[in-house]
mmCIF file of C-alpha atoms and ligand atoms in Angstrom:
data_model
loop_
_atom_site.group_PDB
_atom_site.id
_atom_site.type_symbol
_atom_site.label_atom_id
_atom_site.label_comp_id
_atom_site.label_asym_id
_atom_site.label_seq_id
_atom_site.Cartn_x
_atom_site.Cartn_y
_atom_site.Cartn_z
ATOM 1 C CA MET A 1245 87.501 -60.135 345.934
ATOM 2 C CA SER A 1246 84.491 -58.688 348.476
ATOM 3 C CA PRO A 1247 83.112 -61.217 350.385
ATOM 4 C CA LEU A 1248 80.118 -60.211 349.579
ATOM 5 C CA SER A 1249 80.299 -61.245 345.829
ATOM 6 C CA THR A 1250 78.954 -64.554 346.963
ATOM 7 C CA TYR A 1251 75.422 -62.845 346.414
ATOM 8 C CA ASP A 1252 75.939 -63.023 342.761
ATOM 9 C CA SER A 1253 75.566 -67.009 342.677
ATOM 10 C CA LEU A 1254 72.330 -66.581 344.617
ATOM 11 C CA TYR A 1255 70.742 -64.291 341.735
ATOM 12 C CA ASP A 1256 72.078 -66.883 339.102
ATOM 13 C CA LEU A 1257 70.370 -69.815 341.310
ATOM 14 C CA LEU A 1258 67.126 -67.753 341.580
ATOM 15 C CA ALA A 1259 66.905 -66.700 338.105
ATOM 16 C CA ASP A 1260 65.450 -70.174 337.204
ATOM 17 C CA THR A 1261 62.949 -70.236 340.093
ATOM 18 C CA ASP A 1262 59.694 -68.740 340.969
ATOM 19 C CA LEU A 1263 61.874 -66.420 343.268
ATOM 20 C CA ALA A 1264 63.521 -64.720 340.122
ATOM 21 C CA PRO A 1265 60.973 -61.277 340.855
ATOM 22 C CA TRP A 1266 62.741 -61.285 344.240
ATOM 23 C CA ILE A 1267 66.172 -60.853 342.753
ATOM 24 C CA ASP A 1268 66.371 -56.721 341.853
ATOM 25 C CA PRO A 1269 64.870 -56.185 345.393
ATOM 26 C CA LEU A 1270 67.755 -58.406 346.772
ATOM 27 C CA ARG A 1271 70.347 -56.802 345.032
ATOM 28 C CA ALA A 1272 69.392 -53.397 345.980
ATOM 29 C CA THR A 1273 69.170 -54.427 349.768
ATOM 30 C CA VAL A 1274 71.729 -57.043 350.423
ATOM 31 C CA ALA A 1275 75.088 -55.195 350.194
ATOM 32 C CA PRO A 1276 73.675 -51.538 352.171
ATOM 33 C CA ALA A 1277 72.224 -53.913 354.785
ATOM 34 C CA ILE A 1278 76.027 -55.029 355.604
ATOM 35 C CA LEU A 1279 77.941 -51.772 354.448
ATOM 36 C CA ASP A 1280 75.691 -49.071 355.789
ATOM 37 C CA SER A 1281 75.046 -50.839 358.866
ATOM 38 C CA ASN A 1282 77.081 -48.367 361.019
ATOM 39 C CA ASN A 1283 78.457 -51.741 362.725
ATOM 40 C CA GLY A 1284 81.347 -50.409 364.887
ATOM 41 C CA HIS A 1285 82.590 -54.039 364.657
ATOM 42 C CA LEU A 1286 82.057 -54.662 360.882
ATOM 43 C CA ASP A 1287 85.800 -53.396 360.026
ATOM 44 C CA LYS A 1288 87.397 -55.776 362.209
ATOM 45 C CA TRP A 1289 85.003 -58.959 360.912
ATOM 46 C CA LEU A 1290 85.740 -58.010 356.766
ATOM 47 C CA THR A 1291 89.888 -57.646 358.128
ATOM 48 C CA ALA A 1292 89.530 -60.730 359.612
ATOM 49 C CA ILE A 1293 87.871 -62.876 356.675
ATOM 50 C CA GLU A 1294 90.007 -61.609 354.754
ATOM 51 C CA ALA A 1295 93.425 -62.540 356.889
ATOM 52 C CA LEU A 1296 91.446 -66.126 357.039
ATOM 53 C CA PRO A 1297 94.321 -68.036 355.505
ATOM 54 C CA THR A 1298 94.909 -69.540 351.945
ATOM 55 C CA PRO A 1299 95.048 -73.183 351.818
ATOM 56 C CA ILE A 1300 98.347 -74.528 350.233
ATOM 57 C CA HIS A 1301 98.111 -77.943 349.685
ATOM 58 C CA SER A 1302 94.677 -79.561 348.783
ATOM 59 C CA SER A 1303 94.167 -82.615 351.085
ATOM 60 C CA ALA A 1304 92.121 -84.387 348.306
ATOM 61 C CA SER A 1305 95.041 -84.590 346.267
ATOM 62 C CA ALA A 1306 96.175 -87.535 347.830
ATOM 63 C CA GLY A 1307 99.031 -85.222 349.532
ATOM 64 C CA ALA A 1308 100.572 -83.982 346.220
ATOM 65 C CA LEU A 1309 100.965 -80.378 346.018
ATOM 66 C CA ALA A 1310 98.339 -78.936 344.475
ATOM 67 C CA LYS A 1311 98.020 -75.973 341.907
ATOM 68 C CA GLU A 1312 96.209 -73.007 343.552
ATOM 69 C CA GLU A 1313 93.393 -73.417 340.947
ATOM 70 C CA SER A 1314 92.647 -76.940 341.400
ATOM 71 C CA PHE A 1315 92.504 -76.963 344.909
ATOM 72 C CA THR A 1316 89.630 -78.909 346.190
ATOM 73 C CA LEU A 1317 89.394 -78.661 349.902
ATOM 74 C CA HIS A 1318 87.993 -82.019 351.825
ATOM 75 C CA SER A 1319 84.768 -80.321 353.297
ATOM 76 C CA SER A 1320 81.610 -82.104 355.065
ATOM 77 C CA LEU A 1321 78.117 -80.745 355.603
ATOM 78 C CA THR A 1322 77.067 -84.051 357.016
ATOM 79 C CA SER A 1323 79.012 -84.712 359.856
ATOM 80 C CA PRO A 1324 78.150 -82.928 363.213
ATOM 81 C CA ALA A 1325 80.980 -80.241 363.002
ATOM 82 C CA ILE A 1326 80.568 -78.554 359.367
ATOM 83 C CA GLN A 1327 84.096 -79.265 358.162
ATOM 84 C CA ILE A 1328 86.523 -77.090 356.333
ATOM 85 C CA GLY A 1329 89.902 -78.165 354.884
ATOM 86 C CA GLN A 1330 91.987 -80.574 356.918
ATOM 87 C CA PRO A 1331 95.200 -79.640 359.057
ATOM 88 C CA GLN A 1332 97.374 -80.226 356.416
ATOM 89 C CA ASP A 1333 96.072 -77.601 353.977
ATOM 90 C CA LEU A 1334 97.838 -74.942 356.026
ATOM 91 C CA ASP A 1335 101.600 -74.324 357.165
ATOM 92 C CA THR A 1336 102.644 -74.079 360.594
ATOM 93 C CA ALA A 1337 102.579 -70.633 360.590
ATOM 94 C CA GLN A 1338 99.032 -70.054 359.117
ATOM 95 C CA ALA A 1339 97.907 -72.796 361.584
ATOM 96 C CA ALA A 1340 99.013 -71.046 364.577
ATOM 97 C CA ASN A 1341 97.359 -67.974 363.271
ATOM 98 C CA LEU A 1342 93.914 -69.427 362.273
ATOM 99 C CA PRO A 1343 92.436 -69.283 366.114
ATOM 100 C CA ASP A 1344 93.025 -65.605 366.601
ATOM 101 C CA THR A 1345 91.672 -64.522 363.652
ATOM 102 C CA LEU A 1346 88.651 -66.653 364.348
ATOM 103 C CA HIS A 1347 88.715 -65.604 367.683
ATOM 104 C CA GLN A 1348 87.381 -61.966 365.856
ATOM 105 C CA PHE A 1349 84.017 -63.621 365.583
ATOM 106 C CA ARG A 1350 83.575 -64.473 368.901
ATOM 107 C CA PRO A 1351 81.131 -65.102 370.228
ATOM 108 C CA TRP A 1352 80.114 -68.080 367.859
ATOM 109 C CA ARG A 1353 76.650 -69.336 369.411
ATOM 110 C CA LYS A 1354 75.371 -71.749 367.090
ATOM 111 C CA GLY A 1355 77.793 -74.569 365.264
ATOM 112 C CA PRO A 1356 79.887 -76.552 365.702
ATOM 113 C CA PHE A 1357 82.415 -75.641 363.065
ATOM 114 C CA ASN A 1358 85.957 -77.035 361.665
ATOM 115 C CA PHE A 1359 88.063 -74.715 360.061
ATOM 116 C CA PHE A 1360 91.459 -76.618 359.358
ATOM 117 C CA GLY A 1361 91.900 -78.729 362.208
ATOM 118 C CA THR A 1362 90.802 -75.779 364.660
ATOM 119 C CA HIS A 1363 87.440 -76.928 366.323
ATOM 120 C CA ILE A 1364 84.925 -74.228 366.823
ATOM 121 C CA ASP A 1365 83.054 -75.874 370.046
ATOM 122 C CA THR A 1366 80.140 -73.038 369.693
ATOM 123 C CA GLU A 1367 77.820 -72.099 372.609
ATOM 124 C CA TRP A 1368 74.995 -74.935 371.077
ATOM 125 C CA ARG A 1369 75.768 -78.243 369.917
ATOM 126 C CA SER A 1370 73.250 -77.417 366.724
ATOM 127 C CA ASP A 1371 73.953 -80.922 365.219
ATOM 128 C CA LEU A 1372 71.794 -82.372 368.055
ATOM 129 C CA LYS A 1373 68.736 -80.492 367.170
ATOM 130 C CA TRP A 1374 69.441 -81.424 363.627
ATOM 131 C CA ASP A 1375 69.666 -84.969 364.697
ATOM 132 C CA ARG A 1376 66.465 -85.226 366.237
ATOM 133 C CA LEU A 1377 64.458 -83.316 363.378
ATOM 134 C CA LEU A 1378 65.728 -84.770 360.179
ATOM 135 C CA SER A 1379 63.992 -88.043 360.060
ATOM 136 C CA GLY A 1380 60.915 -86.465 360.540
ATOM 137 C CA ILE A 1381 60.400 -84.139 358.183
ATOM 138 C CA SER A 1382 60.414 -84.280 354.061
ATOM 139 C CA ASP A 1383 63.352 -85.101 352.418
ATOM 140 C CA LEU A 1384 65.182 -81.854 351.658
ATOM 141 C CA LYS A 1385 66.566 -83.243 348.212
ATOM 142 C CA ASP A 1386 66.067 -80.636 345.462
ATOM 143 C CA ARG A 1387 63.969 -78.402 347.651
ATOM 144 C CA LEU A 1388 63.918 -74.791 347.511
ATOM 145 C CA VAL A 1389 64.654 -74.090 351.852
ATOM 146 C CA LEU A 1390 64.085 -70.578 353.861
ATOM 147 C CA ASP A 1391 65.231 -70.520 357.507
ATOM 148 C CA ILE A 1392 64.044 -67.588 359.181
ATOM 149 C CA GLY A 1393 66.183 -66.492 361.632
ATOM 150 C CA CYS A 1394 69.394 -69.298 360.878
ATOM 151 C CA GLY A 1395 72.293 -67.561 363.277
ATOM 152 C CA SER A 1396 75.364 -68.392 361.643
ATOM 153 C CA GLY A 1397 73.542 -70.595 359.152
ATOM 154 C CA TYR A 1398 75.032 -73.714 360.526
ATOM 155 C CA HIS A 1399 71.753 -75.439 359.972
ATOM 156 C CA CYS A 1400 71.542 -74.354 356.264
ATOM 157 C CA TRP A 1401 74.589 -75.782 355.847
ATOM 158 C CA ARG A 1402 73.636 -79.046 356.919
ATOM 159 C CA MET A 1403 70.241 -78.320 354.565
ATOM 160 C CA ALA A 1404 72.352 -78.432 351.954
ATOM 161 C CA GLY A 1405 73.955 -81.451 352.933
ATOM 162 C CA ALA A 1406 70.584 -83.217 352.931
ATOM 163 C CA GLY A 1407 70.418 -82.210 349.355
ATOM 164 C CA ALA A 1408 68.569 -78.578 349.679
ATOM 165 C CA LYS A 1409 68.486 -77.180 345.915
ATOM 166 C CA LEU A 1410 68.713 -74.014 347.907
ATOM 167 C CA ALA A 1411 69.133 -73.724 351.388
ATOM 168 C CA LEU A 1412 68.726 -69.790 352.371
ATOM 169 C CA GLY A 1413 68.563 -68.306 355.804
ATOM 170 C CA THR A 1414 68.010 -64.901 356.881
ATOM 171 C CA ASP A 1415 69.408 -63.148 360.267
ATOM 172 C CA PRO A 1416 69.465 -59.258 361.167
ATOM 173 C CA PHE A 1417 72.400 -60.074 363.429
ATOM 174 C CA LEU A 1418 75.511 -58.875 361.249
ATOM 175 C CA LEU A 1419 77.914 -61.045 363.357
ATOM 176 C CA TYR A 1420 76.423 -63.868 362.315
ATOM 177 C CA VAL A 1421 76.193 -62.708 358.865
ATOM 178 C CA MET A 1422 79.928 -62.603 359.055
ATOM 179 C CA GLN A 1423 80.553 -66.138 360.659
ATOM 180 C CA TYR A 1424 78.374 -67.536 357.503
ATOM 181 C CA LEU A 1425 80.948 -65.707 355.406
ATOM 182 C CA ALA A 1426 84.153 -67.212 357.116
ATOM 183 C CA VAL A 1427 83.067 -70.205 356.071
ATOM 184 C CA ARG A 1428 81.805 -69.349 352.788
ATOM 185 C CA LYS A 1429 85.286 -67.957 352.002
ATOM 186 C CA TYR A 1430 86.045 -71.849 351.500
ATOM 187 C CA LEU A 1431 83.243 -74.013 351.031
ATOM 188 C CA THR A 1432 81.770 -71.207 347.414
ATOM 189 C CA GLU A 1433 79.686 -73.942 345.724
ATOM 190 C CA PRO A 1434 76.994 -75.487 348.356
ATOM 191 C CA PRO A 1435 73.850 -73.226 347.552
ATOM 192 C CA VAL A 1436 73.876 -71.873 350.998
ATOM 193 C CA TRP A 1437 73.206 -68.030 351.538
ATOM 194 C CA VAL A 1438 72.439 -66.275 354.611
ATOM 195 C CA LEU A 1439 70.750 -62.321 354.077
ATOM 196 C CA PRO A 1440 71.675 -59.982 356.609
ATOM 197 C CA PHE A 1441 67.916 -59.031 357.872
ATOM 198 C CA GLY A 1442 65.452 -60.407 359.961
ATOM 199 C CA ILE A 1443 61.891 -61.622 358.154
ATOM 200 C CA GLU A 1444 60.955 -57.904 357.895
ATOM 201 C CA GLY A 1445 63.125 -57.435 355.270
ATOM 202 C CA LEU A 1446 61.482 -60.321 352.988
ATOM 203 C CA PRO A 1447 58.973 -59.431 350.718
ATOM 204 C CA PRO A 1448 55.322 -59.614 351.946
ATOM 205 C CA ALA A 1449 54.519 -62.789 350.280
ATOM 206 C CA LEU A 1450 56.895 -64.999 348.272
ATOM 207 C CA PRO A 1451 54.822 -68.278 348.590
ATOM 208 C CA ALA A 1452 57.614 -70.379 346.556
ATOM 209 C CA PHE A 1453 59.756 -72.199 349.045
ATOM 210 C CA ASP A 1454 59.082 -76.039 349.513
ATOM 211 C CA THR A 1455 60.214 -76.392 353.490
ATOM 212 C CA VAL A 1456 60.056 -73.127 355.659
ATOM 213 C CA PHE A 1457 62.031 -73.416 358.795
ATOM 214 C CA SER A 1458 61.662 -71.572 361.966
ATOM 215 C CA MET A 1459 63.158 -72.740 364.627
ATOM 216 C CA GLY A 1460 64.255 -70.454 368.052
ATOM 217 C CA ILE A 1461 62.030 -67.829 366.790
ATOM 218 C CA LEU A 1462 58.447 -68.201 367.704
ATOM 219 C CA TYR A 1463 58.782 -67.528 371.728
ATOM 220 C CA HIS A 1464 60.890 -63.897 370.527
ATOM 221 C CA ARG A 1465 57.671 -62.957 368.422
ATOM 222 C CA ARG A 1466 54.936 -60.870 370.267
ATOM 223 C CA SER A 1467 52.301 -62.086 367.924
ATOM 224 C CA PRO A 1468 52.893 -65.559 367.622
ATOM 225 C CA ILE A 1469 49.776 -66.476 365.674
ATOM 226 C CA ASP A 1470 50.744 -63.811 363.332
ATOM 227 C CA HIS A 1471 54.305 -64.876 362.801
ATOM 228 C CA LEU A 1472 52.484 -68.247 361.842
ATOM 229 C CA TYR A 1473 50.596 -66.460 358.883
ATOM 230 C CA GLU A 1474 53.428 -64.801 357.944
ATOM 231 C CA LEU A 1475 55.261 -68.119 357.533
ATOM 232 C CA ARG A 1476 52.685 -69.732 355.635
ATOM 233 C CA ASN A 1477 53.640 -66.651 352.638
ATOM 234 C CA TYR A 1478 56.206 -68.291 352.340
ATOM 235 C CA LEU A 1479 55.380 -71.574 351.340
ATOM 236 C CA ARG A 1480 54.150 -73.271 348.429
ATOM 237 C CA PRO A 1481 50.604 -74.674 348.594
ATOM 238 C CA GLY A 1482 51.583 -78.292 349.676
ATOM 239 C CA GLY A 1483 54.953 -76.930 351.555
ATOM 240 C CA GLU A 1484 56.084 -77.805 354.982
ATOM 241 C CA LEU A 1485 56.485 -75.931 357.485
ATOM 242 C CA VAL A 1486 59.190 -77.273 360.375
ATOM 243 C CA LEU A 1487 58.687 -75.437 363.413
ATOM 244 C CA GLU A 1488 60.631 -75.506 366.541
ATOM 245 C CA THR A 1489 60.139 -73.565 369.941
ATOM 246 C CA ILE A 1490 60.203 -73.729 373.767
ATOM 247 C CA VAL A 1491 57.128 -75.444 375.188
ATOM 248 C CA VAL A 1492 56.019 -75.865 378.719
ATOM 249 C CA ASP A 1493 53.149 -78.527 380.218
ATOM 250 C CA GLY A 1494 50.005 -77.133 381.483
ATOM 251 C CA PRO A 1495 45.908 -77.395 381.102
ATOM 252 C CA HIS A 1496 44.050 -77.167 378.062
ATOM 253 C CA GLY A 1497 44.715 -73.829 376.065
ATOM 254 C CA TYR A 1498 47.515 -72.922 378.430
ATOM 255 C CA SER A 1499 50.357 -70.878 377.042
ATOM 256 C CA LEU A 1500 52.826 -69.309 379.627
ATOM 257 C CA VAL A 1501 53.499 -65.548 379.302
ATOM 258 C CA PRO A 1502 56.889 -64.805 381.538
ATOM 259 C CA ASP A 1503 56.183 -61.601 383.823
ATOM 260 C CA GLN A 1504 59.713 -60.170 382.357
ATOM 261 C CA TYR A 1505 62.254 -62.234 381.984
ATOM 262 C CA TYR A 1506 62.237 -66.493 381.004
ATOM 263 C CA ALA A 1507 65.908 -67.677 381.723
ATOM 264 C CA LYS A 1508 67.004 -64.010 381.569
ATOM 265 C CA MET A 1509 65.633 -63.460 378.331
ATOM 266 C CA LYS A 1510 63.488 -60.425 378.410
ATOM 267 C CA ASN A 1511 62.566 -60.846 375.046
ATOM 268 C CA VAL A 1512 60.254 -63.981 375.537
ATOM 269 C CA TRP A 1513 56.391 -63.354 374.763
ATOM 270 C CA PHE A 1514 54.651 -67.028 374.417
ATOM 271 C CA ILE A 1515 55.561 -70.268 375.843
ATOM 272 C CA PRO A 1516 52.494 -72.587 374.944
ATOM 273 C CA THR A 1517 51.998 -76.169 375.939
ATOM 274 C CA VAL A 1518 52.716 -78.641 372.715
ATOM 275 C CA GLU A 1519 48.996 -78.888 372.292
ATOM 276 C CA THR A 1520 48.175 -75.508 372.139
ATOM 277 C CA LEU A 1521 51.178 -75.043 369.877
ATOM 278 C CA VAL A 1522 49.405 -77.653 367.652
ATOM 279 C CA GLN A 1523 45.972 -75.897 368.237
ATOM 280 C CA TRP A 1524 47.862 -72.186 366.725
ATOM 281 C CA VAL A 1525 48.967 -73.868 364.262
ATOM 282 C CA ARG A 1526 45.603 -75.659 362.985
ATOM 283 C CA ARG A 1527 44.134 -71.934 363.694
ATOM 284 C CA CYS A 1528 46.296 -71.027 360.682
ATOM 285 C CA ARG A 1529 44.788 -73.341 358.737
ATOM 286 C CA TYR A 1530 48.059 -75.518 358.235
ATOM 287 C CA LYS A 1531 47.336 -79.224 357.811
ATOM 288 C CA ASP A 1532 49.057 -82.826 358.724
ATOM 289 C CA ILE A 1533 50.285 -81.542 361.526
ATOM 290 C CA LYS A 1534 52.736 -83.848 363.240
ATOM 291 C CA VAL A 1535 55.142 -83.590 366.592
ATOM 292 C CA ILE A 1536 58.099 -84.886 365.329
ATOM 293 C CA ASP A 1537 60.194 -84.395 368.947
ATOM 294 C CA VAL A 1538 60.020 -83.497 372.853
ATOM 295 C CA SER A 1539 63.092 -82.811 374.474
ATOM 296 C CA THR A 1540 64.529 -80.771 377.411
ATOM 297 C CA THR A 1541 67.218 -78.964 376.485
ATOM 298 C CA THR A 1542 70.330 -79.666 378.341
ATOM 299 C CA ILE A 1543 73.735 -78.109 379.502
ATOM 300 C CA GLN A 1544 75.207 -80.678 377.080
ATOM 301 C CA GLU A 1545 73.703 -78.911 374.397
ATOM 302 C CA GLN A 1546 73.896 -75.359 375.538
ATOM 303 C CA ARG A 1547 76.722 -74.197 377.176
ATOM 304 C CA SER A 1548 79.884 -71.762 377.652
ATOM 305 C CA THR A 1549 83.010 -72.438 375.665
ATOM 306 C CA ASP A 1550 86.281 -70.753 374.854
ATOM 307 C CA TRP A 1551 84.291 -69.810 371.586
ATOM 308 C CA MET A 1552 81.470 -68.114 373.792
ATOM 309 C CA VAL A 1553 82.488 -66.975 377.201
ATOM 310 C CA PHE A 1554 79.412 -65.774 378.325
ATOM 311 C CA GLU A 1555 76.617 -67.277 380.775
ATOM 312 C CA SER A 1556 74.792 -70.116 379.196
ATOM 313 C CA LEU A 1557 72.473 -72.476 380.114
ATOM 314 C CA LYS A 1558 73.740 -73.585 383.699
ATOM 315 C CA ASP A 1559 73.480 -69.925 384.620
ATOM 316 C CA PHE A 1560 70.003 -69.362 383.426
ATOM 317 C CA LEU A 1561 68.800 -72.491 385.566
ATOM 318 C CA ASP A 1562 67.919 -72.115 389.594
ATOM 319 C CA PRO A 1563 71.207 -74.008 391.178
ATOM 320 C CA SER A 1564 68.830 -75.608 393.636
ATOM 321 C CA ASP A 1565 66.172 -77.060 391.101
ATOM 322 C CA PRO A 1566 67.694 -77.317 387.573
ATOM 323 C CA THR A 1567 63.934 -78.202 386.419
ATOM 324 C CA LYS A 1568 63.112 -74.652 387.026
ATOM 325 C CA THR A 1569 64.797 -71.382 385.650
ATOM 326 C CA ILE A 1570 66.290 -68.870 387.642
ATOM 327 C CA GLU A 1571 63.145 -67.101 387.928
ATOM 328 C CA GLY A 1572 61.002 -70.347 388.574
ATOM 329 C CA TYR A 1573 59.576 -71.028 385.272
ATOM 330 C CA PRO A 1574 59.698 -74.676 384.107
ATOM 331 C CA ALA A 1575 63.540 -75.070 382.236
ATOM 332 C CA PRO A 1576 63.602 -75.002 378.337
ATOM 333 C CA LYS A 1577 62.245 -77.943 376.638
ATOM 334 C CA ARG A 1578 61.722 -77.754 373.247
ATOM 335 C CA ALA A 1579 58.839 -79.065 370.502
ATOM 336 C CA VAL A 1580 59.479 -79.541 366.593
ATOM 337 C CA ILE A 1581 56.461 -79.894 364.855
ATOM 338 C CA THR A 1582 55.910 -80.080 360.883
ATOM 339 C CA ALA A 1583 53.012 -78.953 358.979
ATOM 340 C CA THR A 1584 51.522 -78.908 355.568
ATOM 341 C CA ALA A 1585 50.776 -75.238 353.999
ATOM 342 C CA PRO A 1586 47.073 -75.285 352.461
HETATM 343 C C1 SAM B 2873 67.520 -68.664 369.617
HETATM 344 S S1 SAM B 2873 68.295 -68.021 367.839
HETATM 345 C C2 SAM B 2873 67.842 -69.672 366.779
HETATM 346 C C3 SAM B 2873 68.762 -69.650 365.840
HETATM 347 C C4 SAM B 2873 68.338 -71.257 364.871
HETATM 348 N N1 SAM B 2873 67.529 -70.897 364.532
HETATM 349 C C5 SAM B 2873 68.893 -72.714 365.876
HETATM 350 O O1 SAM B 2873 67.371 -72.866 366.111
HETATM 351 O O2 SAM B 2873 69.697 -72.503 366.587
HETATM 352 C C6 SAM B 2873 67.398 -66.671 367.308
HETATM 353 C C7 SAM B 2873 67.837 -66.105 365.730
HETATM 354 O O3 SAM B 2873 66.617 -65.189 365.760
HETATM 355 C C8 SAM B 2873 67.589 -63.807 364.951
HETATM 356 N N2 SAM B 2873 66.660 -62.958 364.798
HETATM 357 C C9 SAM B 2873 66.085 -62.113 365.792
HETATM 358 N N3 SAM B 2873 65.481 -61.175 365.011
HETATM 359 C C10 SAM B 2873 64.852 -61.767 364.210
HETATM 360 C C11 SAM B 2873 64.192 -61.431 363.044
HETATM 361 N N4 SAM B 2873 63.345 -60.206 362.886
HETATM 362 N N5 SAM B 2873 63.939 -62.192 362.107
HETATM 363 C C12 SAM B 2873 64.756 -63.115 361.882
HETATM 364 N N6 SAM B 2873 65.630 -63.769 362.918
HETATM 365 C C13 SAM B 2873 65.869 -62.836 363.775
HETATM 366 C C14 SAM B 2873 68.568 -63.886 365.992
HETATM 367 O O4 SAM B 2873 69.677 -63.325 365.924
HETATM 368 C C15 SAM B 2873 68.922 -65.385 366.124
HETATM 369 O O5 SAM B 2873 70.211 -65.649 365.301
#
């Protein structure tokens, strides 16, 4: 069965929601966004998804050999690593081959994940961000949730673990969609889908979501105010925005526009102070704005690993002064704020 058939169950779920008018346009765009992408790695990724092993034992059946159709994988969407099965679900040969198959999806940036005992130590400990924000946001139980720029979908799995009725991510980077589909091969039940396009691929207005996340996106937008207005278009009245972005210290009204690179990223445009960020959100007529966390990013949270072998935060900081980026700007510090759509 094609891994893309997983989107059929998304359309079924949407049919009972205010998002139903979106079903036909989505149907027409999801598969082409993947299959017609001209991405030279696509065949390799689809082959690797196919090659991911079929479990032989059901760990939930107390060690008994389960019939194929009655498999219940032990999984967890509430642990720091999204847990898919257990080591005893695979035979020796399958277990030996699994790391190579999962390496086909490198670099793994957002996670961690654990496939049958193979721990994918991603560049980011995305669980730490989740832990910082969860107690400050509205309970996700039964909510329709949109996560703009969701990467591998790690946080979407955690949203489902927190009880969301729908955790819908979007990301234009095809590798991350493939990482989602690799997890999805096993975790077929949770209401989690990652759409293969960016915010531009969403309808201009779809004010039906209860919570919209925009995390790690705002500083990449050339027009942050337009982004905040855009996000409002997806929230129902009274819905909650969860916004996470890099901030700096500075005087009233300040926002840093890096000369060219910031922490070796060339697509960083505006880095406000927390106060400026709140002001932007207020100017866009959100209400009940709360700053729920401000934390400096550490090299324990973002680092190179076997699963992401390229440079990471340590290489983006001044070796003689880690409070500065290599370009001399303040090192990354991130704020999370919540706000209510009018
Ligand atoms: C810094 S990462 C943040 C990932 C995740 N939200 C998190 O907080 O860990 C930014 C993500 O935005 C995605 N992205 C890039 N352009 C985008 C766009 N136009 N619309 C939505 N997402 C985009 C990237 O592929 C990447 O996965």
